[in-house]
């Protein structure tokens, strides 16, 4: 993925909208690629750092909406990313790989993946 310099706020907004449309198109593709299923989500009994419990119902509703597989939408060409899904799949697989590399240290030290001291 390439960083882009913007000449105007209007161009930035237009590109942001293209990126979000790609996000919507990619959801179905990723669901299909990885065989994902939508399991019911509930508000946990414990606190999650960075999220107030009163925000979780909205977050869960947004996640469920994003998880819809619209076949027609997923067949539309991408506007920002490579249309063969290669950039997104590479990004996902690289992210998973990096998390798995750090996981033993996280478990050993009882830290979180967000703790910059383990990098």
PDB file of C-alpha atoms in Angstrom:
ATOM      1  CA  UNK A   1       0.000   0.000   0.000  1.00  0.00           C
ATOM      2  CA  UNK A   2       1.301   3.326  -1.044  1.00  0.00           C
ATOM      3  CA  UNK A   3       1.153   6.610   0.880  1.00  0.00           C
ATOM      4  CA  UNK A   4      -0.322   9.478  -1.108  1.00  0.00           C
ATOM      5  CA  UNK A   5       0.180  13.226  -0.685  1.00  0.00           C
ATOM      6  CA  UNK A   6      -3.081  15.157  -0.949  1.00  0.00           C
ATOM      7  CA  UNK A   7      -3.482  18.460  -2.720  1.00  0.00           C
ATOM      8  CA  UNK A   8      -6.804  19.255  -1.097  1.00  0.00           C
ATOM      9  CA  UNK A   9      -9.214  18.219   1.617  1.00  0.00           C
ATOM     10  CA  UNK A  10     -11.727  17.356  -1.124  1.00  0.00           C
ATOM     11  CA  UNK A  11      -9.296  14.893  -2.710  1.00  0.00           C
ATOM     12  CA  UNK A  12      -8.578  13.362   0.696  1.00  0.00           C
ATOM     13  CA  UNK A  13     -12.318  12.945   1.323  1.00  0.00           C
ATOM     14  CA  UNK A  14     -12.893  11.387  -2.123  1.00  0.00           C
ATOM     15  CA  UNK A  15     -10.064   8.887  -1.556  1.00  0.00           C
ATOM     16  CA  UNK A  16     -11.361   8.096   1.926  1.00  0.00           C
ATOM     17  CA  UNK A  17     -14.766   7.264   0.438  1.00  0.00           C
ATOM     18  CA  UNK A  18     -13.138   5.039  -2.226  1.00  0.00           C
ATOM     19  CA  UNK A  19     -11.189   3.255   0.489  1.00  0.00           C
ATOM     20  CA  UNK A  20     -14.330   2.673   2.547  1.00  0.00           C
ATOM     21  CA  UNK A  21     -16.167   1.300  -0.507  1.00  0.00           C
ATOM     22  CA  UNK A  22     -13.232  -1.077  -1.025  1.00  0.00           C
ATOM     23  CA  UNK A  23     -13.519  -2.099   2.633  1.00  0.00           C
ATOM     24  CA  UNK A  24     -17.178  -2.980   2.075  1.00  0.00           C
ATOM     25  CA  UNK A  25     -16.358  -4.926  -1.111  1.00  0.00           C
ATOM     26  CA  UNK A  26     -13.506  -6.787   0.577  1.00  0.00           C
ATOM     27  CA  UNK A  27     -15.553  -7.940   3.571  1.00  0.00           C
ATOM     28  CA  UNK A  28     -17.352 -10.590   1.531  1.00  0.00           C
ATOM     29  CA  UNK A  29     -14.156 -11.619  -0.233  1.00  0.00           C
ATOM     30  CA  UNK A  30     -12.318 -12.080   3.067  1.00  0.00           C
ATOM     31  CA  UNK A  31     -15.243 -13.984   4.588  1.00  0.00           C
ATOM     32  CA  UNK A  32     -15.152 -16.355   1.618  1.00  0.00           C
ATOM     33  CA  UNK A  33     -11.319 -16.587   1.413  1.00  0.00           C
ATOM     34  CA  UNK A  34     -10.926 -17.603   5.061  1.00  0.00           C
ATOM     35  CA  UNK A  35     -14.234 -19.448   5.545  1.00  0.00           C
ATOM     36  CA  UNK A  36     -15.296 -17.108   8.336  1.00  0.00           C
ATOM     37  CA  UNK A  37     -18.598 -17.447  10.146  1.00  0.00           C
ATOM     38  CA  UNK A  38     -20.494 -14.868  12.136  1.00  0.00           C
ATOM     39  CA  UNK A  39     -20.873 -16.093  15.699  1.00  0.00           C
ATOM     40  CA  UNK A  40     -23.207 -14.231  18.051  1.00  0.00           C
ATOM     41  CA  UNK A  41     -21.390 -11.604  20.084  1.00  0.00           C
ATOM     42  CA  UNK A  42     -22.301 -10.652  23.607  1.00  0.00           C
ATOM     43  CA  UNK A  43     -21.021  -8.031  25.957  1.00  0.00           C
ATOM     44  CA  UNK A  44     -18.347  -9.655  28.122  1.00  0.00           C
ATOM     45  CA  UNK A  45     -18.626  -9.704  31.887  1.00  0.00           C
ATOM     46  CA  UNK A  46     -15.128  -8.212  32.164  1.00  0.00           C
ATOM     47  CA  UNK A  47     -13.758  -4.812  31.195  1.00  0.00           C
ATOM     48  CA  UNK A  48     -11.924  -4.334  27.891  1.00  0.00           C
ATOM     49  CA  UNK A  49      -9.171  -1.718  27.989  1.00  0.00           C
ATOM     50  CA  UNK A  50     -10.134   1.261  25.865  1.00  0.00           C
ATOM     51  CA  UNK A  51     -13.850   0.425  25.582  1.00  0.00           C
ATOM     52  CA  UNK A  52     -16.567   1.566  27.931  1.00  0.00           C
ATOM     53  CA  UNK A  53     -19.314  -1.047  28.290  1.00  0.00           C
ATOM     54  CA  UNK A  54     -21.928   1.433  27.074  1.00  0.00           C
ATOM     55  CA  UNK A  55     -20.093   1.639  23.698  1.00  0.00           C
ATOM     56  CA  UNK A  56     -19.959  -2.124  23.142  1.00  0.00           C
ATOM     57  CA  UNK A  57     -23.534  -2.595  21.826  1.00  0.00           C
ATOM     58  CA  UNK A  58     -22.808  -0.070  19.061  1.00  0.00           C
ATOM     59  CA  UNK A  59     -19.451  -1.671  18.309  1.00  0.00           C
ATOM     60  CA  UNK A  60     -21.041  -5.133  18.127  1.00  0.00           C
ATOM     61  CA  UNK A  61     -23.783  -3.852  15.801  1.00  0.00           C
ATOM     62  CA  UNK A  62     -21.157  -2.271  13.528  1.00  0.00           C
ATOM     63  CA  UNK A  63     -19.114  -5.491  13.457  1.00  0.00           C
ATOM     64  CA  UNK A  64     -22.198  -7.523  12.573  1.00  0.00           C
ATOM     65  CA  UNK A  65     -23.111  -5.059   9.787  1.00  0.00           C
ATOM     66  CA  UNK A  66     -19.564  -5.234   8.399  1.00  0.00           C
ATOM     67  CA  UNK A  67     -19.730  -9.038   8.411  1.00  0.00           C
ATOM     68  CA  UNK A  68     -22.536  -9.219   5.871  1.00  0.00           C
ATOM     69  CA  UNK A  69     -21.495 -11.000   2.667  1.00  0.00           C
ATOM     70  CA  UNK A  70     -23.095  -9.119  -0.214  1.00  0.00           C
ATOM     71  CA  UNK A  71     -22.183 -11.237  -3.258  1.00  0.00           C
ATOM     72  CA  UNK A  72     -22.987  -8.465  -5.739  1.00  0.00           C
ATOM     73  CA  UNK A  73     -20.931  -5.929  -3.808  1.00  0.00           C
ATOM     74  CA  UNK A  74     -17.974  -8.296  -3.404  1.00  0.00           C
ATOM     75  CA  UNK A  75     -17.846  -8.781  -7.191  1.00  0.00           C
ATOM     76  CA  UNK A  76     -17.452  -5.049  -7.866  1.00  0.00           C
ATOM     77  CA  UNK A  77     -13.927  -3.972  -8.829  1.00  0.00           C
ATOM     78  CA  UNK A  78     -11.798  -2.366  -6.146  1.00  0.00           C
ATOM     79  CA  UNK A  79     -10.890   1.305  -6.533  1.00  0.00           C
ATOM     80  CA  UNK A  80      -7.868   1.666  -4.244  1.00  0.00           C
ATOM     81  CA  UNK A  81      -6.377  -1.787  -3.660  1.00  0.00           C
ATOM     82  CA  UNK A  82      -5.226  -4.438  -6.125  1.00  0.00           C
ATOM     83  CA  UNK A  83      -8.384  -6.074  -7.459  1.00  0.00           C
ATOM     84  CA  UNK A  84      -6.928  -9.571  -7.141  1.00  0.00           C
ATOM     85  CA  UNK A  85      -7.040  -9.156  -3.327  1.00  0.00           C
ATOM     86  CA  UNK A  86      -3.272  -9.786  -3.134  1.00  0.00           C
ATOM     87  CA  UNK A  87      -2.475  -6.634  -1.115  1.00  0.00           C
ATOM     88  CA  UNK A  88      -5.149  -7.347   1.487  1.00  0.00           C
ATOM     89  CA  UNK A  89      -4.359 -11.063   1.811  1.00  0.00           C
ATOM     90  CA  UNK A  90      -0.652 -10.243   2.154  1.00  0.00           C
ATOM     91  CA  UNK A  91      -1.469  -7.653   4.828  1.00  0.00           C
ATOM     92  CA  UNK A  92      -3.680 -10.083   6.770  1.00  0.00           C
ATOM     93  CA  UNK A  93      -1.166 -12.919   6.592  1.00  0.00           C
ATOM     94  CA  UNK A  94       1.722 -10.636   7.572  1.00  0.00           C
ATOM     95  CA  UNK A  95      -0.290  -9.318  10.534  1.00  0.00           C
ATOM     96  CA  UNK A  96      -1.152 -12.836  11.714  1.00  0.00           C
ATOM     97  CA  UNK A  97       2.472 -13.922  11.342  1.00  0.00           C
ATOM     98  CA  UNK A  98       3.751 -10.965  13.382  1.00  0.00           C
ATOM     99  CA  UNK A  99       1.192 -11.595  16.139  1.00  0.00           C
ATOM    100  CA  UNK A 100       2.130 -15.270  16.308  1.00  0.00           C
ATOM    101  CA  UNK A 101       5.821 -14.360  16.521  1.00  0.00           C
ATOM    102  CA  UNK A 102       5.142 -12.109  19.524  1.00  0.00           C
ATOM    103  CA  UNK A 103       2.587 -14.316  21.233  1.00  0.00           C
ATOM    104  CA  UNK A 104       5.076 -16.475  23.233  1.00  0.00           C
ATOM    105  CA  UNK A 105       6.619 -13.353  24.771  1.00  0.00           C
ATOM    106  CA  UNK A 106       3.196 -11.904  25.526  1.00  0.00           C
ATOM    107  CA  UNK A 107       2.138 -15.099  27.292  1.00  0.00           C
ATOM    108  CA  UNK A 108       5.455 -15.418  29.126  1.00  0.00           C
ATOM    109  CA  UNK A 109       5.425 -11.852  30.437  1.00  0.00           C
ATOM    110  CA  UNK A 110       1.660 -11.444  30.819  1.00  0.00           C
ATOM    111  CA  UNK A 111       1.751  -8.319  28.621  1.00  0.00           C
ATOM    112  CA  UNK A 112      -0.546  -7.309  25.788  1.00  0.00           C
ATOM    113  CA  UNK A 113       0.279  -7.180  22.091  1.00  0.00           C
ATOM    114  CA  UNK A 114      -0.073  -3.389  22.368  1.00  0.00           C
ATOM    115  CA  UNK A 115       2.751  -3.115  24.908  1.00  0.00           C
ATOM    116  CA  UNK A 116       5.553  -1.468  22.935  1.00  0.00           C
ATOM    117  CA  UNK A 117       8.180  -2.793  25.367  1.00  0.00           C
ATOM    118  CA  UNK A 118       7.988  -6.265  23.823  1.00  0.00           C
ATOM    119  CA  UNK A 119       8.801  -5.186  20.263  1.00  0.00           C
TER     120      UNK A 119
END
